[in-house]
Amino acid sequence: MKVIQIFNSIKLQSLKPWHSLICGLSVVFFGCNPTPEACLDVSASSVQVGERIVVSDCSQKSHNNTIDMGDGARFLDQESVPHSYFVPGAYAVQLTAFSKKGDKTELVGQTISVSAPSTASVLGSWKLSTVDTYEQLELDPTISLFDYPKIKSETFEEIWNISEKEIQVAHISEDYFIFENVLPYSYSNGVVYAGNTQFRIVRQNSSQMIWKGYYFKGFKLIYLSK
């Protein structure tokens, strides 16, 4: 009986290295496909239109990803994505993390609140300096407004005094002008309604305001500064 116990002990000891090797090979060839742990990091959850945020993938055990910005923009296999929203609203940002084989996924999301400039911030005296014209033959949400092909850039010298009901324009130079001297308008949720024309405010801070206007092949960006 004792001889049998000794034999079994020797047999088990001799098999341990092979057992470890087999387990290791099993992990390499069959078990190296863990379920990803999705993680999403957003630089800001509440911004104004045109303000840039950065969305980063902080997932663990993930092989690749998709990042959906909630406005039609979708990015594949990116560790970090800078992005701007130009229309106010609530946007659901979602990151899907994939396992190595792609058969296991995990989804995580966060809502980004984008607000329009207040009426008070639009009022005051602004200097019109530049109007850039861009070509946009088709919409690509992954491309920023400022990254489309620029057709031309025009320089203006006008002072816009914006009150609650009208825009009074002082033409420093008579070479060019966009509006007549007085233009009635209204403002709501980031959109300026002036006559039959609409302008969307796509960026605004204490020293600069950018309006987006119509162009038959794309759009114009009107730069105002204080």
PDB file of C-alpha atoms in Angstrom:
ATOM      1  CA  MET A   1       0.000   0.000   0.000  1.00  0.00           C
ATOM      2  CA  LYS A   2       2.804   2.366   0.857  1.00  0.00           C
ATOM      3  CA  VAL A   3       4.519   1.624  -2.449  1.00  0.00           C
ATOM      4  CA  ILE A   4       1.349   2.546  -4.335  1.00  0.00           C
ATOM      5  CA  GLN A   5       1.067   5.897  -2.449  1.00  0.00           C
ATOM      6  CA  ILE A   6       4.684   6.725  -3.222  1.00  0.00           C
ATOM      7  CA  PHE A   7       4.150   5.879  -6.895  1.00  0.00           C
ATOM      8  CA  ASN A   8       1.044   8.063  -7.113  1.00  0.00           C
ATOM      9  CA  SER A   9       2.891  10.938  -5.449  1.00  0.00           C
ATOM     10  CA  ILE A  10       5.770  10.673  -7.927  1.00  0.00           C
ATOM     11  CA  LYS A  11       3.307  10.466 -10.822  1.00  0.00           C
ATOM     12  CA  LEU A  12       1.428  13.614  -9.753  1.00  0.00           C
ATOM     13  CA  GLN A  13       4.629  15.574  -9.182  1.00  0.00           C
ATOM     14  CA  SER A  14       5.953  14.637 -12.617  1.00  0.00           C
ATOM     15  CA  LEU A  15       2.719  15.738 -14.277  1.00  0.00           C
ATOM     16  CA  LYS A  16       2.620  19.232 -12.682  1.00  0.00           C
ATOM     17  CA  PRO A  17       4.908  20.983 -15.234  1.00  0.00           C
ATOM     18  CA  TRP A  18       2.971  19.445 -18.103  1.00  0.00           C
ATOM     19  CA  HIS A  19      -0.334  20.396 -16.479  1.00  0.00           C
ATOM     20  CA  SER A  20       0.805  24.043 -16.180  1.00  0.00           C
ATOM     21  CA  LEU A  21       1.982  24.055 -19.780  1.00  0.00           C
ATOM     22  CA  ILE A  22      -1.301  22.638 -21.030  1.00  0.00           C
ATOM     23  CA  CYS A  23      -3.268  25.230 -19.026  1.00  0.00           C
ATOM     24  CA  GLY A  24      -1.071  28.002 -20.406  1.00  0.00           C
ATOM     25  CA  LEU A  25      -1.544  26.825 -23.978  1.00  0.00           C
ATOM     26  CA  SER A  26      -5.294  26.607 -23.418  1.00  0.00           C
ATOM     27  CA  VAL A  27      -5.380  30.259 -22.347  1.00  0.00           C
ATOM     28  CA  VAL A  28      -3.303  31.318 -25.338  1.00  0.00           C
ATOM     29  CA  PHE A  29      -5.274  29.414 -27.948  1.00  0.00           C
ATOM     30  CA  PHE A  30      -8.747  29.118 -26.475  1.00  0.00           C
ATOM     31  CA  GLY A  31      -9.293  31.405 -23.494  1.00  0.00           C
ATOM     32  CA  CYS A  32      -7.708  34.763 -24.435  1.00  0.00           C
ATOM     33  CA  ASN A  33     -11.020  36.420 -25.272  1.00  0.00           C
ATOM     34  CA  PRO A  34     -12.302  38.070 -22.078  1.00  0.00           C
ATOM     35  CA  THR A  35     -15.441  40.181 -21.970  1.00  0.00           C
ATOM     36  CA  PRO A  36     -14.420  43.855 -22.305  1.00  0.00           C
ATOM     37  CA  GLU A  37     -15.096  46.328 -19.520  1.00  0.00           C
ATOM     38  CA  ALA A  38     -16.368  49.435 -21.333  1.00  0.00           C
ATOM     39  CA  CYS A  39     -15.362  52.839 -19.971  1.00  0.00           C
ATOM     40  CA  LEU A  40     -16.023  56.295 -21.398  1.00  0.00           C
ATOM     41  CA  ASP A  41     -14.353  59.545 -20.313  1.00  0.00           C
ATOM     42  CA  VAL A  42     -15.782  62.898 -21.461  1.00  0.00           C
ATOM     43  CA  SER A  43     -13.975  66.189 -20.847  1.00  0.00           C
ATOM     44  CA  ALA A  44     -17.256  68.075 -20.235  1.00  0.00           C
ATOM     45  CA  SER A  45     -20.907  67.058 -20.017  1.00  0.00           C
ATOM     46  CA  SER A  46     -22.380  70.547 -20.424  1.00  0.00           C
ATOM     47  CA  VAL A  47     -21.129  72.930 -23.125  1.00  0.00           C
ATOM     48  CA  GLN A  48     -22.201  75.724 -25.458  1.00  0.00           C
ATOM     49  CA  VAL A  49     -22.577  75.277 -29.207  1.00  0.00           C
ATOM     50  CA  GLY A  50     -19.208  75.108 -30.926  1.00  0.00           C
ATOM     51  CA  GLU A  51     -17.332  74.336 -27.728  1.00  0.00           C
ATOM     52  CA  ARG A  52     -14.980  71.400 -28.150  1.00  0.00           C
ATOM     53  CA  ILE A  53     -15.136  68.294 -25.986  1.00  0.00           C
ATOM     54  CA  VAL A  54     -12.822  65.281 -25.967  1.00  0.00           C
ATOM     55  CA  VAL A  55     -14.225  61.763 -25.670  1.00  0.00           C
ATOM     56  CA  SER A  56     -11.716  59.100 -24.591  1.00  0.00           C
ATOM     57  CA  ASP A  57     -11.845  55.315 -24.354  1.00  0.00           C
ATOM     58  CA  CYS A  58     -10.746  54.101 -20.908  1.00  0.00           C
ATOM     59  CA  SER A  59     -11.997  50.531 -21.391  1.00  0.00           C
ATOM     60  CA  GLN A  60     -10.216  47.475 -20.017  1.00  0.00           C
ATOM     61  CA  LYS A  61      -9.790  44.119 -21.803  1.00  0.00           C
ATOM     62  CA  SER A  62     -10.998  45.760 -25.014  1.00  0.00           C
ATOM     63  CA  HIS A  63      -9.560  45.043 -28.456  1.00  0.00           C
ATOM     64  CA  ASN A  64     -11.352  47.801 -30.430  1.00  0.00           C
ATOM     65  CA  ASN A  65     -14.334  50.150 -30.174  1.00  0.00           C
ATOM     66  CA  THR A  66     -16.941  52.334 -31.809  1.00  0.00           C
ATOM     67  CA  ILE A  67     -17.772  55.814 -30.497  1.00  0.00           C
ATOM     68  CA  ASP A  68     -21.156  57.262 -31.463  1.00  0.00           C
ATOM     69  CA  MET A  69     -21.436  60.996 -30.749  1.00  0.00           C
ATOM     70  CA  GLY A  70     -25.248  61.110 -30.962  1.00  0.00           C
ATOM     71  CA  ASP A  71     -25.375  63.575 -33.873  1.00  0.00           C
ATOM     72  CA  GLY A  72     -24.634  61.144 -36.684  1.00  0.00           C
ATOM     73  CA  ALA A  73     -20.861  61.172 -36.185  1.00  0.00           C
ATOM     74  CA  ARG A  74     -19.424  57.706 -35.595  1.00  0.00           C
ATOM     75  CA  PHE A  75     -15.760  56.877 -35.068  1.00  0.00           C
ATOM     76  CA  LEU A  76     -14.066  53.468 -35.223  1.00  0.00           C
ATOM     77  CA  ASP A  77     -11.087  52.265 -33.173  1.00  0.00           C
ATOM     78  CA  GLN A  78     -10.164  55.664 -31.711  1.00  0.00           C
ATOM     79  CA  GLU A  79      -8.580  56.144 -28.291  1.00  0.00           C
ATOM     80  CA  SER A  80      -9.557  59.827 -28.159  1.00  0.00           C
ATOM     81  CA  VAL A  81     -11.955  61.921 -30.280  1.00  0.00           C
ATOM     82  CA  PRO A  82     -12.276  65.746 -30.258  1.00  0.00           C
ATOM     83  CA  HIS A  83     -15.754  66.894 -31.270  1.00  0.00           C
ATOM     84  CA  SER A  84     -18.023  69.954 -31.346  1.00  0.00           C
ATOM     85  CA  TYR A  85     -21.811  70.272 -31.544  1.00  0.00           C
ATOM     86  CA  PHE A  86     -23.246  73.173 -33.522  1.00  0.00           C
ATOM     87  CA  VAL A  87     -26.940  72.708 -32.720  1.00  0.00           C
ATOM     88  CA  PRO A  88     -28.262  72.940 -29.135  1.00  0.00           C
ATOM     89  CA  GLY A  89     -29.782  69.836 -27.581  1.00  0.00           C
ATOM     90  CA  ALA A  90     -29.042  66.695 -25.574  1.00  0.00           C
ATOM     91  CA  TYR A  91     -26.747  64.176 -27.250  1.00  0.00           C
ATOM     92  CA  ALA A  92     -26.299  60.559 -26.149  1.00  0.00           C
ATOM     93  CA  VAL A  93     -22.635  59.611 -26.552  1.00  0.00           C
ATOM     94  CA  GLN A  94     -22.122  55.841 -26.610  1.00  0.00           C
ATOM     95  CA  LEU A  95     -18.990  53.705 -26.641  1.00  0.00           C
ATOM     96  CA  THR A  96     -19.110  50.029 -27.548  1.00  0.00           C
ATOM     97  CA  ALA A  97     -16.077  47.968 -26.547  1.00  0.00           C
ATOM     98  CA  PHE A  98     -15.360  44.719 -28.405  1.00  0.00           C
ATOM     99  CA  SER A  99     -13.452  41.606 -27.393  1.00  0.00           C
ATOM    100  CA  LYS A 100     -10.595  40.280 -29.519  1.00  0.00           C
ATOM    101  CA  LYS A 101     -12.872  37.889 -31.405  1.00  0.00           C
ATOM    102  CA  GLY A 102     -15.625  40.498 -31.634  1.00  0.00           C
ATOM    103  CA  ASP A 103     -18.236  38.182 -30.152  1.00  0.00           C
ATOM    104  CA  LYS A 104     -18.344  39.922 -26.757  1.00  0.00           C
ATOM    105  CA  THR A 105     -19.301  43.561 -26.306  1.00  0.00           C
ATOM    106  CA  GLU A 106     -20.151  46.036 -23.591  1.00  0.00           C
ATOM    107  CA  LEU A 107     -21.870  49.396 -24.047  1.00  0.00           C
ATOM    108  CA  VAL A 108     -21.492  52.527 -21.935  1.00  0.00           C
ATOM    109  CA  GLY A 109     -22.948  55.986 -22.517  1.00  0.00           C
ATOM    110  CA  GLN A 110     -23.200  59.555 -21.292  1.00  0.00           C
ATOM    111  CA  THR A 111     -25.451  62.492 -22.183  1.00  0.00           C
ATOM    112  CA  ILE A 112     -23.913  65.765 -23.370  1.00  0.00           C
ATOM    113  CA  SER A 113     -26.018  68.901 -22.897  1.00  0.00           C
ATOM    114  CA  VAL A 114     -25.381  71.598 -25.517  1.00  0.00           C
ATOM    115  CA  SER A 115     -26.871  75.046 -24.948  1.00  0.00           C
ATOM    116  CA  ALA A 116     -27.390  78.010 -27.268  1.00  0.00           C
ATOM    117  CA  PRO A 117     -26.001  81.465 -26.447  1.00  0.00           C
ATOM    118  CA  SER A 118     -28.342  83.531 -24.307  1.00  0.00           C
ATOM    119  CA  THR A 119     -30.120  86.531 -25.788  1.00  0.00           C
ATOM    120  CA  ALA A 120     -28.175  88.871 -23.507  1.00  0.00           C
ATOM    121  CA  SER A 121     -24.831  87.525 -24.741  1.00  0.00           C
ATOM    122  CA  VAL A 122     -25.771  88.258 -28.361  1.00  0.00           C
ATOM    123  CA  LEU A 123     -26.619  91.912 -27.733  1.00  0.00           C
ATOM    124  CA  GLY A 124     -24.098  94.725 -27.941  1.00  0.00           C
ATOM    125  CA  SER A 125     -21.612  96.182 -30.381  1.00  0.00           C
ATOM    126  CA  TRP A 126     -19.777  93.729 -32.637  1.00  0.00           C
ATOM    127  CA  LYS A 127     -17.242  94.263 -35.401  1.00  0.00           C
ATOM    128  CA  LEU A 128     -17.664  92.268 -38.598  1.00  0.00           C
ATOM    129  CA  SER A 129     -14.209  91.354 -39.881  1.00  0.00           C
ATOM    130  CA  THR A 130     -14.345  88.236 -42.056  1.00  0.00           C
ATOM    131  CA  VAL A 131     -16.775  86.125 -44.051  1.00  0.00           C
ATOM    132  CA  ASP A 132     -15.482  82.710 -45.146  1.00  0.00           C
ATOM    133  CA  THR A 133     -17.275  80.618 -47.764  1.00  0.00           C
ATOM    134  CA  TYR A 134     -17.065  76.821 -47.571  1.00  0.00           C
ATOM    135  CA  GLU A 135     -18.018  74.088 -50.000  1.00  0.00           C
ATOM    136  CA  GLN A 136     -20.109  71.254 -48.567  1.00  0.00           C
ATOM    137  CA  LEU A 137     -21.319  68.922 -51.301  1.00  0.00           C
ATOM    138  CA  GLU A 138     -22.376  66.256 -48.803  1.00  0.00           C
ATOM    139  CA  LEU A 139     -22.792  66.179 -45.049  1.00  0.00           C
ATOM    140  CA  ASP A 140     -20.179  64.297 -43.032  1.00  0.00           C
ATOM    141  CA  PRO A 141     -20.860  64.621 -39.276  1.00  0.00           C
ATOM    142  CA  THR A 142     -17.298  63.518 -38.463  1.00  0.00           C
ATOM    143  CA  ILE A 143     -15.915  66.680 -40.121  1.00  0.00           C
ATOM    144  CA  SER A 144     -15.994  69.989 -38.241  1.00  0.00           C
ATOM    145  CA  LEU A 145     -17.580  72.990 -39.959  1.00  0.00           C
ATOM    146  CA  PHE A 146     -14.191  74.668 -39.988  1.00  0.00           C
ATOM    147  CA  ASP A 147     -12.507  71.750 -41.779  1.00  0.00           C
ATOM    148  CA  TYR A 148     -14.540  71.758 -44.980  1.00  0.00           C
ATOM    149  CA  PRO A 149     -12.838  73.123 -48.146  1.00  0.00           C
ATOM    150  CA  LYS A 150     -12.740  76.930 -48.021  1.00  0.00           C
ATOM    151  CA  ILE A 151     -13.629  78.592 -51.333  1.00  0.00           C
ATOM    152  CA  LYS A 152     -12.886  82.195 -50.426  1.00  0.00           C
ATOM    153  CA  SER A 153     -12.369  84.595 -47.548  1.00  0.00           C
ATOM    154  CA  GLU A 154     -13.632  88.199 -47.629  1.00  0.00           C
ATOM    155  CA  THR A 155     -12.639  91.064 -45.342  1.00  0.00           C
ATOM    156  CA  PHE A 156     -15.258  93.515 -44.090  1.00  0.00           C
ATOM    157  CA  GLU A 157     -15.289  96.663 -41.985  1.00  0.00           C
ATOM    158  CA  GLU A 158     -18.649  96.997 -40.311  1.00  0.00           C
ATOM    159  CA  ILE A 159     -19.907  97.660 -36.814  1.00  0.00           C
ATOM    160  CA  TRP A 160     -23.074  95.793 -35.850  1.00  0.00           C
ATOM    161  CA  ASN A 161     -25.002  97.280 -32.935  1.00  0.00           C
ATOM    162  CA  ILE A 162     -27.400  94.510 -31.963  1.00  0.00           C
ATOM    163  CA  SER A 163     -30.358  95.496 -29.823  1.00  0.00           C
ATOM    164  CA  GLU A 164     -33.313  93.340 -28.832  1.00  0.00           C
ATOM    165  CA  LYS A 165     -35.242  94.002 -32.062  1.00  0.00           C
ATOM    166  CA  GLU A 166     -32.867  95.267 -34.733  1.00  0.00           C
ATOM    167  CA  ILE A 167     -29.310  95.303 -36.033  1.00  0.00           C
ATOM    168  CA  GLN A 168     -27.911  98.749 -36.810  1.00  0.00           C
ATOM    169  CA  VAL A 169     -24.980  98.563 -39.208  1.00  0.00           C
ATOM    170  CA  ALA A 170     -22.267 101.202 -39.468  1.00  0.00           C
ATOM    171  CA  HIS A 171     -20.300 100.761 -42.712  1.00  0.00           C
ATOM    172  CA  ILE A 172     -16.717 101.782 -42.031  1.00  0.00           C
ATOM    173  CA  SER A 173     -15.840 100.859 -45.609  1.00  0.00           C
ATOM    174  CA  GLU A 174     -18.379 101.122 -48.430  1.00  0.00           C
ATOM    175  CA  ASP A 175     -16.636  98.521 -50.580  1.00  0.00           C
ATOM    176  CA  TYR A 176     -18.689  95.669 -49.166  1.00  0.00           C
ATOM    177  CA  PHE A 177     -21.641  95.272 -46.884  1.00  0.00           C
ATOM    178  CA  ILE A 178     -23.952  92.425 -45.977  1.00  0.00           C
ATOM    179  CA  PHE A 179     -26.910  94.288 -44.467  1.00  0.00           C
ATOM    180  CA  GLU A 180     -28.532  97.660 -44.970  1.00  0.00           C
ATOM    181  CA  ASN A 181     -28.192 100.228 -42.206  1.00  0.00           C
ATOM    182  CA  VAL A 182     -31.090  98.899 -40.108  1.00  0.00           C
ATOM    183  CA  LEU A 183     -32.315  95.309 -40.108  1.00  0.00           C
ATOM    184  CA  PRO A 184     -35.174  93.995 -37.939  1.00  0.00           C
ATOM    185  CA  TYR A 185     -34.520  90.515 -36.551  1.00  0.00           C
ATOM    186  CA  SER A 186     -35.544  87.979 -33.933  1.00  0.00           C
ATOM    187  CA  TYR A 187     -33.534  85.414 -32.015  1.00  0.00           C
ATOM    188  CA  SER A 188     -34.511  81.988 -30.668  1.00  0.00           C
ATOM    189  CA  ASN A 189     -32.490  78.986 -29.474  1.00  0.00           C
ATOM    190  CA  GLY A 190     -29.327  79.839 -31.353  1.00  0.00           C
ATOM    191  CA  VAL A 191     -30.947  81.004 -34.610  1.00  0.00           C
ATOM    192  CA  VAL A 192     -31.090  84.607 -35.869  1.00  0.00           C
ATOM    193  CA  TYR A 193     -34.091  85.296 -38.127  1.00  0.00           C
ATOM    194  CA  ALA A 194     -33.399  88.351 -40.296  1.00  0.00           C
ATOM    195  CA  GLY A 195     -35.929  88.946 -43.061  1.00  0.00           C
ATOM    196  CA  ASN A 196     -36.088  85.798 -45.194  1.00  0.00           C
ATOM    197  CA  THR A 197     -32.664  84.641 -44.028  1.00  0.00           C
ATOM    198  CA  GLN A 198     -31.651  82.494 -41.091  1.00  0.00           C
ATOM    199  CA  PHE A 199     -28.269  82.448 -39.389  1.00  0.00           C
ATOM    200  CA  ARG A 200     -27.281  79.839 -36.832  1.00  0.00           C
ATOM    201  CA  ILE A 201     -24.814  80.863 -34.129  1.00  0.00           C
ATOM    202  CA  VAL A 202     -22.232  78.058 -34.153  1.00  0.00           C
ATOM    203  CA  ARG A 203     -19.752  79.518 -31.681  1.00  0.00           C
ATOM    204  CA  GLN A 204     -19.889  82.332 -29.142  1.00  0.00           C
ATOM    205  CA  ASN A 205     -17.869  83.612 -26.220  1.00  0.00           C
ATOM    206  CA  SER A 206     -17.194  86.975 -24.595  1.00  0.00           C
ATOM    207  CA  SER A 207     -15.003  88.200 -27.472  1.00  0.00           C
ATOM    208  CA  GLN A 208     -16.190  86.329 -30.576  1.00  0.00           C
ATOM    209  CA  MET A 209     -19.401  85.202 -32.246  1.00  0.00           C
ATOM    210  CA  ILE A 210     -19.651  83.126 -35.445  1.00  0.00           C
ATOM    211  CA  TRP A 211     -22.802  82.921 -37.540  1.00  0.00           C
ATOM    212  CA  LYS A 212     -23.448  80.244 -40.138  1.00  0.00           C
ATOM    213  CA  GLY A 213     -25.294  81.428 -43.238  1.00  0.00           C
ATOM    214  CA  TYR A 214     -26.516  79.908 -46.483  1.00  0.00           C
ATOM    215  CA  TYR A 215     -24.463  79.345 -49.627  1.00  0.00           C
ATOM    216  CA  PHE A 216     -25.806  77.294 -52.541  1.00  0.00           C
ATOM    217  CA  LYS A 217     -22.773  74.977 -52.572  1.00  0.00           C
ATOM    218  CA  GLY A 218     -22.290  74.903 -48.839  1.00  0.00           C
ATOM    219  CA  PHE A 219     -22.299  77.622 -46.192  1.00  0.00           C
ATOM    220  CA  LYS A 220     -20.748  80.894 -45.040  1.00  0.00           C
ATOM    221  CA  LEU A 221     -19.211  81.626 -41.647  1.00  0.00           C
ATOM    222  CA  ILE A 222     -19.555  85.231 -40.489  1.00  0.00           C
ATOM    223  CA  TYR A 223     -16.997  86.295 -37.880  1.00  0.00           C
ATOM    224  CA  LEU A 224     -17.948  88.988 -35.353  1.00  0.00           C
ATOM    225  CA  SER A 225     -15.674  90.181 -32.574  1.00  0.00           C
ATOM    226  CA  LYS A 226     -15.640  92.651 -29.698  1.00  0.00           C
TER     227      LYS A 226
END
